Short mmCIF file of C-alpha atoms and ligand atoms in Angstrom, two decimals:
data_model
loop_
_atom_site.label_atom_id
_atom_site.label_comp_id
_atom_site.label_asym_id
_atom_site.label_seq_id
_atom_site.Cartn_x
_atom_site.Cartn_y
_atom_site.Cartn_z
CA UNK A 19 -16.24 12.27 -29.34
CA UNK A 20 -14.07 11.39 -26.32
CA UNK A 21 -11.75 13.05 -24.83
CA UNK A 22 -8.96 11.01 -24.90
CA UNK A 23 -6.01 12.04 -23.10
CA UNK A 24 -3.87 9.05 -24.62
CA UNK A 25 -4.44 7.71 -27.76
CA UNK A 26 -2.06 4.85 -28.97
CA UNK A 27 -2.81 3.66 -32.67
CA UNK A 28 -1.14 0.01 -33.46
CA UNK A 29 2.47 1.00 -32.08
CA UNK A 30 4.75 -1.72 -32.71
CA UNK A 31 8.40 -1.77 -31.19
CA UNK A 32 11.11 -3.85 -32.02
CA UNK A 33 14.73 -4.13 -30.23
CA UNK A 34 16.98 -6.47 -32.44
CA UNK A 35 14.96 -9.21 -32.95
CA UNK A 36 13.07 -8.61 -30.08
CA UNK A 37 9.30 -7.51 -30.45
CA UNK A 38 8.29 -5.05 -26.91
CA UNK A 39 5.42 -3.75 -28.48
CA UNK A 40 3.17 -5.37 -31.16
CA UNK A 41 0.37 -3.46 -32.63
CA UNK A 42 -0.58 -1.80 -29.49
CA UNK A 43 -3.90 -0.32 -29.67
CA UNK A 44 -4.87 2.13 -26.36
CA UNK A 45 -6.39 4.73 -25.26
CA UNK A 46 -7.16 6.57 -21.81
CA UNK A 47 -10.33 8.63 -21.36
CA UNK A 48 -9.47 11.85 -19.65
CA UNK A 49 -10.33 11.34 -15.30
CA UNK A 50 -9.75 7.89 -13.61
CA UNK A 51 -7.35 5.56 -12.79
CA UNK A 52 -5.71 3.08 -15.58
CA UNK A 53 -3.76 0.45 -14.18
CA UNK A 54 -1.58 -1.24 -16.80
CA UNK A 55 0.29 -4.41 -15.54
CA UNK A 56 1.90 -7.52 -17.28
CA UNK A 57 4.57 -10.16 -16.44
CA UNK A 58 8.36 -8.89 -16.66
CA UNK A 59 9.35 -7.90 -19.89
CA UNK A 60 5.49 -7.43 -21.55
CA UNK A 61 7.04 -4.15 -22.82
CA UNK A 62 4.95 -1.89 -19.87
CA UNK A 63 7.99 0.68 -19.45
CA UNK A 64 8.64 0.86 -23.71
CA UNK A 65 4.54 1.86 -23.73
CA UNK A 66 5.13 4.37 -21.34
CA UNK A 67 8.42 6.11 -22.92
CA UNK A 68 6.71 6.41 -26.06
CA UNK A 69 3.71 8.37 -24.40
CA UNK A 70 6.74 10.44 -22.93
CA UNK A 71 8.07 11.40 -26.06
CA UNK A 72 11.28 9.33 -25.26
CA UNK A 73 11.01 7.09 -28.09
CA UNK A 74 9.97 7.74 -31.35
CA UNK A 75 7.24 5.33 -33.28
CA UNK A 76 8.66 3.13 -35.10
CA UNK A 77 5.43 2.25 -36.83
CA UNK A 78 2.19 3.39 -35.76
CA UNK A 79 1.41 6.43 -33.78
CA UNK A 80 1.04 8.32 -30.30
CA UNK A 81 -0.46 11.20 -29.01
CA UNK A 82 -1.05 12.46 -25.63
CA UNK A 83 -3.59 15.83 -24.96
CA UNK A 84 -4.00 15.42 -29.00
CA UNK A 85 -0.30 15.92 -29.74
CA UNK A 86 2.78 13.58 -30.46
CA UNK A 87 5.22 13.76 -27.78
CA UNK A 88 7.92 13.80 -29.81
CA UNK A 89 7.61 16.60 -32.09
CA UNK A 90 5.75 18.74 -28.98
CA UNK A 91 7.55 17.50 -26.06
CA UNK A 92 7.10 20.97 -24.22
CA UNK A 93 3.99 21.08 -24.93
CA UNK A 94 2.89 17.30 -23.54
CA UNK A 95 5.65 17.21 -20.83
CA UNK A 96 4.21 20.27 -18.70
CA UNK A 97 1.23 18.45 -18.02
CA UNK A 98 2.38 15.39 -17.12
CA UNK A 99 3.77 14.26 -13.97
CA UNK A 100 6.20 11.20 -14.21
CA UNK A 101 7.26 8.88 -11.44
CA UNK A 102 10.16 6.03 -12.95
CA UNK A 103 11.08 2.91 -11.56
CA UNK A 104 14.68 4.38 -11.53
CA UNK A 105 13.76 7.81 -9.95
CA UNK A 106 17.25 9.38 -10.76
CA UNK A 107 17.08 12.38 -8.54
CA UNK A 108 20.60 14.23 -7.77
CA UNK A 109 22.06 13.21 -5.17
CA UNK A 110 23.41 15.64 -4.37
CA UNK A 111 20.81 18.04 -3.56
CA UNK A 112 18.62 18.78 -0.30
CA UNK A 113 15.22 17.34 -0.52
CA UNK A 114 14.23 21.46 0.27
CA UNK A 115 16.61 22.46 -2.21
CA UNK A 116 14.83 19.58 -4.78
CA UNK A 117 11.49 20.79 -4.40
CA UNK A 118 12.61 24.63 -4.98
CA UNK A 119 14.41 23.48 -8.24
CA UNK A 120 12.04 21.66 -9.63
CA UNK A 121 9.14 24.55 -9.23
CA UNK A 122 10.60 26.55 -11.35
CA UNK A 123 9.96 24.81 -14.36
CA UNK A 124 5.95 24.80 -13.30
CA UNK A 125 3.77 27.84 -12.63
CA UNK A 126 1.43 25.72 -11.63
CA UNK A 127 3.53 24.43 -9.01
CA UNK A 128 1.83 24.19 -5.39
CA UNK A 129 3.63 25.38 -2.38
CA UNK A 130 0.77 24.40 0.26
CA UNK A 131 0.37 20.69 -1.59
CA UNK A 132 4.12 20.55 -1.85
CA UNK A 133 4.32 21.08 2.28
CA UNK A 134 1.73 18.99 2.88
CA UNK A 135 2.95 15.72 0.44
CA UNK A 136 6.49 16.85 2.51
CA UNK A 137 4.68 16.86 5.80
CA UNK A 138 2.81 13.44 5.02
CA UNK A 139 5.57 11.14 3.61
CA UNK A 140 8.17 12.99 6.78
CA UNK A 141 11.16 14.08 4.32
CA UNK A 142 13.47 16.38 6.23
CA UNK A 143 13.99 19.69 3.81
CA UNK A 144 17.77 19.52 5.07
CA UNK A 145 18.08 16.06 4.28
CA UNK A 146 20.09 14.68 1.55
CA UNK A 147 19.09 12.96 -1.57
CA UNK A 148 21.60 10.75 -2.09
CA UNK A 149 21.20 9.95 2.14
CA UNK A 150 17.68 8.77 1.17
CA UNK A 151 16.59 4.96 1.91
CA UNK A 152 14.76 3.64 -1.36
CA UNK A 153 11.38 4.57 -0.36
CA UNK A 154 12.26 8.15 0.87
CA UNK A 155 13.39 8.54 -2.71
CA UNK A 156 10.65 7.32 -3.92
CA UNK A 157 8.39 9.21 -1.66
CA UNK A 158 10.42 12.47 -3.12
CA UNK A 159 9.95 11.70 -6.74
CA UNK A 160 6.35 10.77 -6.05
CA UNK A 161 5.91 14.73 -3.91
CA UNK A 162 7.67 16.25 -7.16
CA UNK A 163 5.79 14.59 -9.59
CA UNK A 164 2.39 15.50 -7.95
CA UNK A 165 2.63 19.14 -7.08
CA UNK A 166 2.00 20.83 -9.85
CA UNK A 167 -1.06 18.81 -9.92
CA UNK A 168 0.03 17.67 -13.27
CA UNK A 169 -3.30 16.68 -16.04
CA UNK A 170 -1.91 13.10 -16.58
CA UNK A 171 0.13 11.55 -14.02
CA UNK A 172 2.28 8.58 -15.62
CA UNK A 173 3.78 6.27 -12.39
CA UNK A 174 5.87 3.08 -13.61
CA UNK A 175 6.21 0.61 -10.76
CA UNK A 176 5.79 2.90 -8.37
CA UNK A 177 5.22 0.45 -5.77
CA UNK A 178 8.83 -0.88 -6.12
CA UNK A 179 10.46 2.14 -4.19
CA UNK A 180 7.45 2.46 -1.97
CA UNK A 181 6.99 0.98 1.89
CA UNK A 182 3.89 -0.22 2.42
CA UNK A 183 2.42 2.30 5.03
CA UNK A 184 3.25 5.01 1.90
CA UNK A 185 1.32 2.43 -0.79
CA UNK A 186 -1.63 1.68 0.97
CA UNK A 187 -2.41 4.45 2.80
CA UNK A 188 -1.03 7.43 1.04
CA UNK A 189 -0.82 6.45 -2.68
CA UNK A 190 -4.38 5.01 -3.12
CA UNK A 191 -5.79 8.25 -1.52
CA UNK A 192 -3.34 10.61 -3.67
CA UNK A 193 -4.52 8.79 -6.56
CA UNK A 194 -8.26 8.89 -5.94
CA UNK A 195 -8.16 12.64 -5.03
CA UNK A 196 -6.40 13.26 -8.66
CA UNK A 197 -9.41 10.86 -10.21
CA UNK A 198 -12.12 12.69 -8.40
CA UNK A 199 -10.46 15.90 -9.80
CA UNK A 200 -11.29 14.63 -13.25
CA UNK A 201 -7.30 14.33 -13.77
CA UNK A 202 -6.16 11.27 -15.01
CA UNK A 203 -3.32 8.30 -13.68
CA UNK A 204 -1.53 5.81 -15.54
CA UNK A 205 0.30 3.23 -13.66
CA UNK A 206 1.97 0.36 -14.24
CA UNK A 207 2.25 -2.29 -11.66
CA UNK A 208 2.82 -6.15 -11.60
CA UNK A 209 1.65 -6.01 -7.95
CA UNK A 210 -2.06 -7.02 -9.00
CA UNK A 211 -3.53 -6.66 -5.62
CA UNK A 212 -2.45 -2.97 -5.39
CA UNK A 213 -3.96 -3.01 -8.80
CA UNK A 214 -7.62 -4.19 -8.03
CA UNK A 215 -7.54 -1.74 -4.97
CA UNK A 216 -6.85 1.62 -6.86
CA UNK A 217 -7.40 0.90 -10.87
CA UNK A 218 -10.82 1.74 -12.18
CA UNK A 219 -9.35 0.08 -15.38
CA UNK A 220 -7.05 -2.38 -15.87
CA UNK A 221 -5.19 -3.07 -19.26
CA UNK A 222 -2.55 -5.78 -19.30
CA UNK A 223 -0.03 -6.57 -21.71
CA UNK A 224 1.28 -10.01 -22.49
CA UNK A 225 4.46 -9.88 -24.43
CA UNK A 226 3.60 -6.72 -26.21
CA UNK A 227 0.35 -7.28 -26.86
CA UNK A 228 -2.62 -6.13 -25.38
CA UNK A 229 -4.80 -9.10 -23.74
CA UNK A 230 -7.34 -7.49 -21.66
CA UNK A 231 -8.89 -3.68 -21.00
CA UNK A 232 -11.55 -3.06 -19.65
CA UNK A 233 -13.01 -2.06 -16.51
CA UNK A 234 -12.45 -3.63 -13.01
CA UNK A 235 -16.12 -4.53 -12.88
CA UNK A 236 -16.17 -5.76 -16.31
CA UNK A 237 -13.06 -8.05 -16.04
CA UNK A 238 -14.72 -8.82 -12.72
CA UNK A 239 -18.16 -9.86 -13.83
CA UNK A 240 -17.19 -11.46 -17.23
CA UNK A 241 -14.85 -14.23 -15.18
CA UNK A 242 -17.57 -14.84 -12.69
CA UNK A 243 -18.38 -18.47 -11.68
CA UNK A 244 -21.37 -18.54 -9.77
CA UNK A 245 -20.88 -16.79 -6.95
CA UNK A 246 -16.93 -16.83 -7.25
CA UNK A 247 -15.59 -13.82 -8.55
CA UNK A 248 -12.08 -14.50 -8.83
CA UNK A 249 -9.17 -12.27 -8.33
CA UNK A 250 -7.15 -10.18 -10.96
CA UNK A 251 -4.28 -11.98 -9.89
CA UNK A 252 -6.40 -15.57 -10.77
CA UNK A 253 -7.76 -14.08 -13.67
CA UNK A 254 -4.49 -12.97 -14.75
CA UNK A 255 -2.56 -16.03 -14.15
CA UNK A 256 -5.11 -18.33 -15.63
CA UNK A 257 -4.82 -15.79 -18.83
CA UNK A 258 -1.28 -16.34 -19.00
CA UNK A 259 -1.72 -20.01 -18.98
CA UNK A 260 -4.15 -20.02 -21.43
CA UNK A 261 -6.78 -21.15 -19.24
CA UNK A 262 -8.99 -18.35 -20.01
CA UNK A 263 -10.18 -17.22 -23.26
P1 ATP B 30 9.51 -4.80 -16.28
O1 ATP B 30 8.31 -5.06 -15.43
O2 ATP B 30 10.57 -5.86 -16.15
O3 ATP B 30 10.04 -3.40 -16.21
P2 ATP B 30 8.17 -4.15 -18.79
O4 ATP B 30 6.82 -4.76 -18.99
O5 ATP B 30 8.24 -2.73 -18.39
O6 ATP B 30 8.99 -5.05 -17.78
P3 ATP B 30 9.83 -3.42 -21.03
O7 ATP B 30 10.90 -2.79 -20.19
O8 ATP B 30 8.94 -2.53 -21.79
O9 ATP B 30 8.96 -4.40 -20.14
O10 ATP B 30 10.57 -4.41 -22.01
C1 ATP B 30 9.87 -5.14 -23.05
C2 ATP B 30 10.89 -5.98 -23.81
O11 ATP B 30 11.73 -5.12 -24.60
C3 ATP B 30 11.82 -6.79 -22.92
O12 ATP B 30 12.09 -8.02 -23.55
C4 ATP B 30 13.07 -5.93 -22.86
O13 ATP B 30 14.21 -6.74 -22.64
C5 ATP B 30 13.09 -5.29 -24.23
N1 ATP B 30 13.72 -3.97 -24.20
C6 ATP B 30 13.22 -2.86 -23.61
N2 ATP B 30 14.03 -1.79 -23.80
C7 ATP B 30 15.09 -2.25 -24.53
C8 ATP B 30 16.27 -1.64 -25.07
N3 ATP B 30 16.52 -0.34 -24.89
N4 ATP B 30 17.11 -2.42 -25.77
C9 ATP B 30 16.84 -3.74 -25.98
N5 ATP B 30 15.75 -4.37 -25.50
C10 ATP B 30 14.88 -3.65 -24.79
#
């Protein structure tokens, strides 16, 4: 049997009328990196909060390392390291005073990694949070979500906060060093180019649904013409426009 990291059995999600998730069926293979993407609004972030624990099945079910989030969130939380597209750090601590805080909570927590991710995205210890541009926040959330060297690391949009020195050059390698670890990434995007670079699997979601998953060689080869191989960003679009079966 695999070992599945993430396990999603037909979740379905409603808001009001409003249908986020419908019948989701997905699961992540512990090592590698799963890139889920999907127009605004496919219901990307409401997948990922139920893996967190922060919403409960409505119908269907969830489990992460073999356990629900919810009723075990200690027990799935420590191993995961979460980046969100809001990346509400306190503003008013010191980006030194952030990264003492926040290994407390994790014996695993790595001081030399911790320095390093510090030394490589240039955030001043002394500095600030709530002085932070956009990016420098993001780059802190990113340092404090990795250095533990956390199992599963969940990232939603993390290319929104992100300059793109920091995406292409520092989050593609982070993320292949925690694949080639045999830990595990999810992370949602809608920036498919940054997808195809980093994703050795690609799911995507089209109003709550799941249309594609698979492999980036698989959704590659099976939209081949000829020599053409289109990219994710074609294949995607045509998708959406029904173009593509
Ligand atoms: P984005 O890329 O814009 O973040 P997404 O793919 O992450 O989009 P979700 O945030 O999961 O999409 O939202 C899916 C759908 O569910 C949207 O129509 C959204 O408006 C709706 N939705 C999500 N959370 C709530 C909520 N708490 N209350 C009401 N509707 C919600």
């Amino acid at each position: 049997m695999r070992d599945l990291v993430i396990d999603v059995t037909s979740l379905t999600r409603r808001f009001g009328a409003k249908t986020a998730l419908d019948a989701v069926t997905f699961s992540i293979p512990r090592g590698g990196v799963y890139g889920l993407v999907g127009a605004n609004g496919a219901g990307k972030t409401t997948l990922i909060r139920h893996i967190l624990g922060l919403l409960r099945a409505e119908s269907g079910a969830v489990r992460v390392f073999g356990r629900d989030p919810v009723a075990d969130p200690a027990g799935v939380l420590s191993r995961i390291g979460y980046l969100s597209e809001e990346n509400d750090l306190p503003g008013w601590m010191r980006v030194g005073e952030l990264i003492r805080y926040q290994r407390a909570f994790y014996p695993a927590w790595d001081d030399i990694y911790a320095a390093e991710l510090r030394e490589s995205f240039q955030l001043d210890a002394a500095a600030k949070i709530k002085d932070l541009s956009k990016g420098q926040k993001a780059r802190a959330g990113l340092l404090i979500a990795l250095a533990y060297r956390p199992e599963l690391l969940v990232l939603d949009e993390p290319s929104s906060g992100l300059d793109p020195i920091v995406r292409r050059d520092i989050l593609n390698a982070v993320l292949r060093t925690i694949a080639e670890e045999g830990r595990t990434v999810l992370f949602s995007s809608h920036l498919l180019d940054e997808v195809e670079q980093v994703a050795d699997h690609v799911t995507m979601i089209d109003q709550g649904r799941i249309a594609i998953s698979a492999t980036l060689q698989e959704i590659r080869e099976s939209h081949r013409a000829g020599d053409h191989v289109p990219s994710l960003d074609q294949i995607f679009v045509n998708r959406l426009r029904g173009a593509v079966q």
